[in-house]
Short mmCIF file of C-alpha atoms in Angstrom, two decimals:
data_model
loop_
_atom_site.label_atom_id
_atom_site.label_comp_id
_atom_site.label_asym_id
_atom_site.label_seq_id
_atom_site.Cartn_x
_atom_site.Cartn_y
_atom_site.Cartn_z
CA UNK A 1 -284.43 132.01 -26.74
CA UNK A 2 -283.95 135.95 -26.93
CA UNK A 3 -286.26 138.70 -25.45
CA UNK A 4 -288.80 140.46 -28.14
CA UNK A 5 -287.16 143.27 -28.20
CA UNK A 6 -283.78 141.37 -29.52
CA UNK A 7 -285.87 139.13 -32.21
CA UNK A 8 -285.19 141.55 -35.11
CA UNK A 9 -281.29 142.05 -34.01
CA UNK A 10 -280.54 138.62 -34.10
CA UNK A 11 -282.28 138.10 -37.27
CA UNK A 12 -279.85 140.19 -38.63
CA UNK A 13 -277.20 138.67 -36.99
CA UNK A 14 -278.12 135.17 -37.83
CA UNK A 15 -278.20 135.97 -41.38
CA UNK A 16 -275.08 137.70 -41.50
CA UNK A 17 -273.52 134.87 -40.30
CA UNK A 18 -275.63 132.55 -42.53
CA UNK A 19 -273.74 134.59 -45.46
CA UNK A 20 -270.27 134.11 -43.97
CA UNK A 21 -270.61 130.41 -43.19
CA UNK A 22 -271.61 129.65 -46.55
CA UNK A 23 -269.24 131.58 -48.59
CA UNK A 24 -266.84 129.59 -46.20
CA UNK A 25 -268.51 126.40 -47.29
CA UNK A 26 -268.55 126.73 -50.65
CA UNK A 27 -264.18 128.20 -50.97
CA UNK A 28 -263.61 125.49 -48.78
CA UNK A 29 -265.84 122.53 -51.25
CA UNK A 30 -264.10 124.65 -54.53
CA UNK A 31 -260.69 123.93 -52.96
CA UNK A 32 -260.80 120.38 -51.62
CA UNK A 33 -262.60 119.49 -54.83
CA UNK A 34 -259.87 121.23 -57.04
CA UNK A 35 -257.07 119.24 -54.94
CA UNK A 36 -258.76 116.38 -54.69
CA UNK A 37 -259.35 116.35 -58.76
CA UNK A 38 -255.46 116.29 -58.95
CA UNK A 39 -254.11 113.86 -56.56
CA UNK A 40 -256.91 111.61 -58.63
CA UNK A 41 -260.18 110.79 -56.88
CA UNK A 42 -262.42 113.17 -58.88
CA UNK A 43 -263.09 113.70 -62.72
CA UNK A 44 -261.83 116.52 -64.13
CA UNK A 45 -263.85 119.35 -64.00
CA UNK A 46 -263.87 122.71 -65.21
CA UNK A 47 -261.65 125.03 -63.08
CA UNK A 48 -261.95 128.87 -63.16
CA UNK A 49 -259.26 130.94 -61.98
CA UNK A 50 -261.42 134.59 -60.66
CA UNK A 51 -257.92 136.01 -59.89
CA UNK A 52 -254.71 136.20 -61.86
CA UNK A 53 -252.37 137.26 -58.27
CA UNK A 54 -254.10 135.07 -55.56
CA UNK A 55 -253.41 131.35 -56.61
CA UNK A 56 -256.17 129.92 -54.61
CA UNK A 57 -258.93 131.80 -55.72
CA UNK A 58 -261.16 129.50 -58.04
CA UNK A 59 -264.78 128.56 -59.42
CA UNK A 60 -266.15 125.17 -60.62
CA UNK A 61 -269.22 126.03 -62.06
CA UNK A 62 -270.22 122.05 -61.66
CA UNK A 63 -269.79 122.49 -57.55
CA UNK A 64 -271.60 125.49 -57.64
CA UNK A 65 -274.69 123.95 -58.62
CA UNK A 66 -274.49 120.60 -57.49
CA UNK A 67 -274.29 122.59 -54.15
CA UNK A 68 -277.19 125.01 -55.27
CA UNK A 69 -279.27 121.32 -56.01
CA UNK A 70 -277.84 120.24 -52.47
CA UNK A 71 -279.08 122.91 -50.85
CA UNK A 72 -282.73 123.13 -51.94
CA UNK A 73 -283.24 119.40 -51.88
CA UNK A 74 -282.59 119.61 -47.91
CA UNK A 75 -284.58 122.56 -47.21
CA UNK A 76 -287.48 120.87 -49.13
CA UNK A 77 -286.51 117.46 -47.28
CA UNK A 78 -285.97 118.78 -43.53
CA UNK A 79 -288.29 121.65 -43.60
CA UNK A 80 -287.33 123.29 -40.92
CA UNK A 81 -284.04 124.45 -38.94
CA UNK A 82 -285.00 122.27 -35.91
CA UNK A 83 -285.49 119.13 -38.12
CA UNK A 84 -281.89 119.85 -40.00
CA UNK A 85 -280.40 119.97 -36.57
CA UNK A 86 -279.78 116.64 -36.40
CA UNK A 87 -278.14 115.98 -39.68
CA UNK A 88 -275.75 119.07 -39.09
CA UNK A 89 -274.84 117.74 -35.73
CA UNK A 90 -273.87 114.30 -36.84
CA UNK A 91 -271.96 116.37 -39.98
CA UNK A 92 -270.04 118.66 -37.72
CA UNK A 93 -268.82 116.03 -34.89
CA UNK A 94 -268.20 113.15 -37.34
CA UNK A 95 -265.61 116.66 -39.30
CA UNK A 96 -264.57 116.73 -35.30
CA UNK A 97 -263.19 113.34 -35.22
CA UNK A 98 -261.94 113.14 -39.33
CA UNK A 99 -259.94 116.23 -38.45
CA UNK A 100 -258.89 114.91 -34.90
CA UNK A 101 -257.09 111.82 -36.95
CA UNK A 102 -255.52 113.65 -39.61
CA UNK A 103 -253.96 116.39 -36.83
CA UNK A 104 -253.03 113.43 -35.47
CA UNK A 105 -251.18 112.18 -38.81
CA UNK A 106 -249.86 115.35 -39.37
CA UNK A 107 -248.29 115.09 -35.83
CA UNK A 108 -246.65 111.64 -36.59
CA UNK A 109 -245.40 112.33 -40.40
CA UNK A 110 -244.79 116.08 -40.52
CA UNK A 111 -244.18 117.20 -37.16
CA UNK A 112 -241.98 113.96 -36.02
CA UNK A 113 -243.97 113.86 -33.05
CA UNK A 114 -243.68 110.78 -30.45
CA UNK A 115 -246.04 108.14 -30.53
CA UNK A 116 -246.67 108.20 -26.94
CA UNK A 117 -247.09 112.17 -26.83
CA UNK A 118 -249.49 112.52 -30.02
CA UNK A 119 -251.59 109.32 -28.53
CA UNK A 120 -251.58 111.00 -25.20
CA UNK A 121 -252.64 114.59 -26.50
CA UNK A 122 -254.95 113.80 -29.86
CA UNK A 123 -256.45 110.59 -27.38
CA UNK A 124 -258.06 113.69 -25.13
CA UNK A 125 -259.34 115.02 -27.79
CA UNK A 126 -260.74 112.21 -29.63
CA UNK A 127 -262.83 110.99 -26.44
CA UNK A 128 -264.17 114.18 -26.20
CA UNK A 129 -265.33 113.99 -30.12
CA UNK A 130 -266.72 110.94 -29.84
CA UNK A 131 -268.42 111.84 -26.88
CA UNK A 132 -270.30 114.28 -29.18
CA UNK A 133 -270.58 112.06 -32.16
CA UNK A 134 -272.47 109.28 -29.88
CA UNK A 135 -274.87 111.82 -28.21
CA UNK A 136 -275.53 112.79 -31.44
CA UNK A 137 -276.74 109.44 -33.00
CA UNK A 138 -279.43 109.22 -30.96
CA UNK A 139 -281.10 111.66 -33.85
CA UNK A 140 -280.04 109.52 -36.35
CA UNK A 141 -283.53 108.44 -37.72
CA UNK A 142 -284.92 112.27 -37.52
CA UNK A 143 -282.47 112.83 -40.20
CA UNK A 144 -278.70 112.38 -39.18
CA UNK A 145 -278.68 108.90 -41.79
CA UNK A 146 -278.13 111.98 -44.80
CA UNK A 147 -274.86 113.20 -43.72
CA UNK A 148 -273.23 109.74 -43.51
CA UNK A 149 -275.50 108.56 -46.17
CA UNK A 150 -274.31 111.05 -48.23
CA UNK A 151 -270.64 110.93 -47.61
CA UNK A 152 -271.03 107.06 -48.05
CA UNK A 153 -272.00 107.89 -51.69
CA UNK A 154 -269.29 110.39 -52.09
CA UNK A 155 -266.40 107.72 -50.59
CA UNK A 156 -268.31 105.31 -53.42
CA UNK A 157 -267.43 107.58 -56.39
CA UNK A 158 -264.33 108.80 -55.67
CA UNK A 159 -262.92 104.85 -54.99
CA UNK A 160 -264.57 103.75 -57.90
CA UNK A 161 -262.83 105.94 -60.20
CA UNK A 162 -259.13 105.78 -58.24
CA UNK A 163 -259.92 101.91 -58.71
CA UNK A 164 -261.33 102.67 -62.16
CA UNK A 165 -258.51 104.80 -63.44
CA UNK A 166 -256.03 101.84 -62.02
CA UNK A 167 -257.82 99.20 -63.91
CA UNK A 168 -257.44 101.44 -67.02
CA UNK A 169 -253.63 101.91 -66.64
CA UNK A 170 -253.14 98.59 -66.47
CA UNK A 171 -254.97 97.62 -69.34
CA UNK A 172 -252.99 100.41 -71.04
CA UNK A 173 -249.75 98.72 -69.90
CA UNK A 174 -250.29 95.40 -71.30
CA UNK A 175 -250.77 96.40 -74.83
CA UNK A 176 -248.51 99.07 -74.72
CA UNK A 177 -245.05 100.00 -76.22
CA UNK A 178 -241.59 100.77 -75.21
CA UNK A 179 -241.00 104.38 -75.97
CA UNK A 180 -237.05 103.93 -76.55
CA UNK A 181 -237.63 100.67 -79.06
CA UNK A 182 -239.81 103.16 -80.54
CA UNK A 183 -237.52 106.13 -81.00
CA UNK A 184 -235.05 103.40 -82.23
CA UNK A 185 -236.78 101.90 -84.76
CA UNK A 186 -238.08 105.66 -86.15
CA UNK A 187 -234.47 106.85 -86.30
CA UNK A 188 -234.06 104.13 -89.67
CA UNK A 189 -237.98 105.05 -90.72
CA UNK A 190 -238.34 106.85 -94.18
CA UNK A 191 -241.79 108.32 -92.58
CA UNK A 192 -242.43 111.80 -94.73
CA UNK A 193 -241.77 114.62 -92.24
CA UNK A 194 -244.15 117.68 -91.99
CA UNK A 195 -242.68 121.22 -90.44
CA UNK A 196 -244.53 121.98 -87.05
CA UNK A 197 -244.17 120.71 -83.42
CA UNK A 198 -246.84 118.12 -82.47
CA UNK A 199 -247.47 117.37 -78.80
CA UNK A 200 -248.69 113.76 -77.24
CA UNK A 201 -249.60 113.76 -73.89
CA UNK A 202 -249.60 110.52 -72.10
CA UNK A 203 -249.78 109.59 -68.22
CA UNK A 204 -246.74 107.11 -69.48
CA UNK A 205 -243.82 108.64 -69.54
CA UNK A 206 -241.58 105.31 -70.72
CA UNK A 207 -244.70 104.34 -73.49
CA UNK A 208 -245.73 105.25 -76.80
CA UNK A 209 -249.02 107.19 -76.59
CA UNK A 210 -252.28 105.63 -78.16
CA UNK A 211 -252.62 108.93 -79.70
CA UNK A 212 -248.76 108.84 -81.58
CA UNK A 213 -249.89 105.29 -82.78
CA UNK A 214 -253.20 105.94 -84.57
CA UNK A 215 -251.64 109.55 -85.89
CA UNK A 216 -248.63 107.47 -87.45
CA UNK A 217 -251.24 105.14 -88.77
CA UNK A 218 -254.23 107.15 -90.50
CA UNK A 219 -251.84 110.10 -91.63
CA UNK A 220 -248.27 107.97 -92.47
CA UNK A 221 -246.31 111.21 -90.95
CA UNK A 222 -244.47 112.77 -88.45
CA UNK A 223 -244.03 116.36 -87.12
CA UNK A 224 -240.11 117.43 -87.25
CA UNK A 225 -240.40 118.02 -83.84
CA UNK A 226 -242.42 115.33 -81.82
CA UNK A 227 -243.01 116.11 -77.99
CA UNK A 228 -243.84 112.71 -75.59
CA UNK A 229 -245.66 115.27 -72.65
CA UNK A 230 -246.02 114.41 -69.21
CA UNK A 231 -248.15 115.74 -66.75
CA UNK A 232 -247.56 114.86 -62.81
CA UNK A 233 -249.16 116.04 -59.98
CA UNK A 234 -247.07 116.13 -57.02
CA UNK A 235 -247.91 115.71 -53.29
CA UNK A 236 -247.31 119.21 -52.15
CA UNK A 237 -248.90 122.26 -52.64
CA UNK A 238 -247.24 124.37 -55.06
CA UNK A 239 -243.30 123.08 -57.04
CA UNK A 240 -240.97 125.99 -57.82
CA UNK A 241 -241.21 127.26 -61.59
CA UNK A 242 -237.36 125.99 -61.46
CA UNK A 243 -238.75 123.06 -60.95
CA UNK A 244 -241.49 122.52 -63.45
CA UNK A 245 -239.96 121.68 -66.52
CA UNK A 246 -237.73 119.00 -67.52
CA UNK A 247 -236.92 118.54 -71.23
CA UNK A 248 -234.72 114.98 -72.72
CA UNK A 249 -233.89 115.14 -76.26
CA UNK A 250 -234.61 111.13 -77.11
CA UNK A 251 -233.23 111.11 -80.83
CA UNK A 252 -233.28 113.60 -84.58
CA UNK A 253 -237.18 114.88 -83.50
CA UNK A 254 -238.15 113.23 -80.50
CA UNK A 255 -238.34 114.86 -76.71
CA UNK A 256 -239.60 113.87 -73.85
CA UNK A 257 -241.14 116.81 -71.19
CA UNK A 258 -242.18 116.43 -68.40
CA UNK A 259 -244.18 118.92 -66.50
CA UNK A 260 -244.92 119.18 -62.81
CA UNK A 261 -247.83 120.97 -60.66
CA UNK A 262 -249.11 121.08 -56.86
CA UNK A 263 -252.43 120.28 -56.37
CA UNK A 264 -252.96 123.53 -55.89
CA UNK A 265 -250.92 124.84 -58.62
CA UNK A 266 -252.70 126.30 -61.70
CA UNK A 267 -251.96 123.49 -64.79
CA UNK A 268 -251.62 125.97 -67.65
CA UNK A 269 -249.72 124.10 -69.77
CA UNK A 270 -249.03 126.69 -72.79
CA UNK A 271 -247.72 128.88 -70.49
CA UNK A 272 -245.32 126.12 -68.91
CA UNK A 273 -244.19 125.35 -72.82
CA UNK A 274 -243.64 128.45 -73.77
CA UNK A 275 -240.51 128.17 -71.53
CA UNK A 276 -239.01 125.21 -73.26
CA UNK A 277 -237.50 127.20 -75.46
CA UNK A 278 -234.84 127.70 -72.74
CA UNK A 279 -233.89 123.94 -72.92
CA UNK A 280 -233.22 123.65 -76.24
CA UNK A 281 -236.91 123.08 -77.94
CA UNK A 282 -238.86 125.98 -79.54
CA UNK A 283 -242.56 125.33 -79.15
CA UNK A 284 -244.20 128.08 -80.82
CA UNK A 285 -248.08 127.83 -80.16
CA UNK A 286 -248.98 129.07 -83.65
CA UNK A 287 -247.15 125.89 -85.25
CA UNK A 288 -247.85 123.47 -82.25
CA UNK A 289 -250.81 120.74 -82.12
CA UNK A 290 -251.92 118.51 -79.47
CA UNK A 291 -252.74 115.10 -80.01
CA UNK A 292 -255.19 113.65 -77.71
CA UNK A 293 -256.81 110.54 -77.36
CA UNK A 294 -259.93 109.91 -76.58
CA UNK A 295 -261.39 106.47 -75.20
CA UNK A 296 -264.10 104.78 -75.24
CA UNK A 297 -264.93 101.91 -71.97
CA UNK A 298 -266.53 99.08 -72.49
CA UNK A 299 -267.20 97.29 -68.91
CA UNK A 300 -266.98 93.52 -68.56
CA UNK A 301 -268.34 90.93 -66.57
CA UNK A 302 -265.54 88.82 -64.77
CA UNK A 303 -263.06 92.03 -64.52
CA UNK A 304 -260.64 92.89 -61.18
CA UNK A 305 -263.83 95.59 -60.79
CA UNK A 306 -267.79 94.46 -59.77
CA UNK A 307 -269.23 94.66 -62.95
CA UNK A 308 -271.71 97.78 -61.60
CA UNK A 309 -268.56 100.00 -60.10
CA UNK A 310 -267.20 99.64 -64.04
CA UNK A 311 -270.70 100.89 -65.13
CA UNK A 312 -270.40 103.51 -62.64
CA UNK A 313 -266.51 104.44 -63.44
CA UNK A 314 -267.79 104.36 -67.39
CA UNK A 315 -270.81 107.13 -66.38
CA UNK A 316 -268.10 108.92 -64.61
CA UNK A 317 -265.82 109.31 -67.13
CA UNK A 318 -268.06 110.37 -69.60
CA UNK A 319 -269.18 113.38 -67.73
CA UNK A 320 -265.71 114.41 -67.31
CA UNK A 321 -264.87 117.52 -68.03
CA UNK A 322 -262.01 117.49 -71.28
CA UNK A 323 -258.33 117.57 -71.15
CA UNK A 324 -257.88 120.43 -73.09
CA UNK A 325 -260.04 122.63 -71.02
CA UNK A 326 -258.46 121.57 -67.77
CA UNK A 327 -254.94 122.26 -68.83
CA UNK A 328 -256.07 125.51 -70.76
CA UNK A 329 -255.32 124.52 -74.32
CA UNK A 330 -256.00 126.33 -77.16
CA UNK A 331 -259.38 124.85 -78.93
CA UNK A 332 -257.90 125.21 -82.29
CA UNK A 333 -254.58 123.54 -81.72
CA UNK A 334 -256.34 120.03 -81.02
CA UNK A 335 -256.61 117.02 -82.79
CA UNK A 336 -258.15 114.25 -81.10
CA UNK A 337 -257.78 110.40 -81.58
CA UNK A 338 -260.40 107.65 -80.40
CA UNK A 339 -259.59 104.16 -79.29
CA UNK A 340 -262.25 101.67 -77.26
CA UNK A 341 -260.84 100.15 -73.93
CA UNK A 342 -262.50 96.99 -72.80
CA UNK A 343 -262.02 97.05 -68.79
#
């Protein structure tokens, strides 16, 4: 399409904008995957911070080359740029639309638009979307099916482990205990007492953690200080460090804290203990332990879940990445407690 004397120019040019669009890409895959880990469609995964003053700036070293893989499978697969044509216009104007409806959400929730207006102005813009998307499936068998076969997968895996993860909580629930009773019935317990602070995290913040069960059970102790930890994520980007923390006394050694993060806030949790000390509970890393349980699922046939999607969820969670490494803590403060889970 250029003259010969602007090939070698726009070689240049074409891969200097090759560069940018794919450093775009891949911030842009590191973010929604980070984000998307927290609100609780993804397995953990293993989050690098690159930059200790921009909050934003991260690496998952499991993106990078599942993206790497990605990559080389479709340049093997297409071939050529001509042939990938039609699988990155059926990408881009089915992104058109996606982003045309969620503008349009945004409009309606955030903005407290009118229905009339937002239908009036997002409407344009949607018929002119899927204007594009339908011209656009007429490549469909020359390779547009990857894009939505692709996402298809990706919408797959990410409801079966919301769904999964659901399944599990309620499971969890029906065998579990009432945290106060609990407290209640320690207060009158002649349980030896060992000096330290021991740490339980659970996603329950009115139960007894697995992991405070099967300690009390194999070692017949508690710490002097016992800390019921809970994590949330909240839906909004970043919470206020004044915010953060919130720290119950519950009886003689038991707290509750509870801890909250954006999605795109940084969990650190050590660093969000250290400042309990300023409600009333020292928590002094170099005496602390975390308790964590670990589980092993067992799928069923004749559960709430297709027997494959609990096969799937069960493959899924054993690649996840571990608790301690996503909420940075220390490898040698750890103690952690098994339990099987039939779903």
């Amino acid at each position: 399409m250029t003259p010969e004397w602007a090939l070698y120019p726009m070689v240049i040019l074409a891969g200097a904008a090759t560069v940018i669009a794919s450093q775009a890409v891949i911030s842009g895959v590191y973010s929604i995957t980070h984000q998307a880990i927290q609100l609780g469609y993804v397995p953990r995964m293993t989050v690098l911070h690159t930059s200790s003053e921009t909050r934003g700036q991260i690496y998952l070293p499991g993106v990078n080359w599942a993206l790497f893989a990605a990559v080389v499978v479709l340049v093997l697969e297409f071939g050529s740029s001509s042939n990938l044509a039609a699988a990155y216009g059926i990408s881009v104007s089915g992104t058109m639309i996606i982003t045309t409806l969620l503008v349009y959400v945004v409009a309606r929730r955030v903005w407290g638009w009118g229905r009339m207006r937002s239908r009036l102005l997002f409407g344009a813009f949607l018929l002119v979307d899927i204007a594009f998307f339908s011209a656009n499936l007429t490549k469909f068998a020359d390779g547009g099916w990857f894009p939505l076969a692709f996402a298809g997968l990706l919408f797959l895996l990410m409801t079966t482990w919301k769904q999964g993860r659901a399944l599990l909580k309620a499971r969890r629930d029906r065998e579990a205990m009432p945290l106060d009773a609990f407290v209640q019935s320690m207060s009158h317990s002649e349980v030896p007492t060992v000096p330290g602070t021991a740490v339980f995290l659970t996603p329950h913040r009115e139960q007894v953690p697995h992991a405070l069960l099967h300690s009390l059970k194999h070692y017949k102790s508690l710490h002097e200080r016992v800390v019921i930890l809970n994590v949330q994520f909240v839906d909004q980007p970043h919470v206020l460090p004044s915010q953060q923390l919130t720290v119950a006394p519950l009886g003689e050694r038991f707290h509750r804290v509870e801890v909250r993060f954006g999605f795109m806030d940084r969990p650190d949790l050590p660093s969000v203990l250290h400042r309990c000390a300023d409600n009333g509970l020292a928590c002094d890393m170099d005496n602390t332990t975390f308790f964590l349980g670990r589980e092993t699922l067992i799928p069923k046939k004749g559960s709430d879940m297709p027997w494959w999607r609990e096969k799937v969820f069960v493959a899924l969670s054993r690649n996840a990445g571990t608790v301690a490494d996503y909420f940075g803590l220390p490898p040698n403060r750890i103690v952690e407690l098994g339990a099987q889970i039939v779903l």
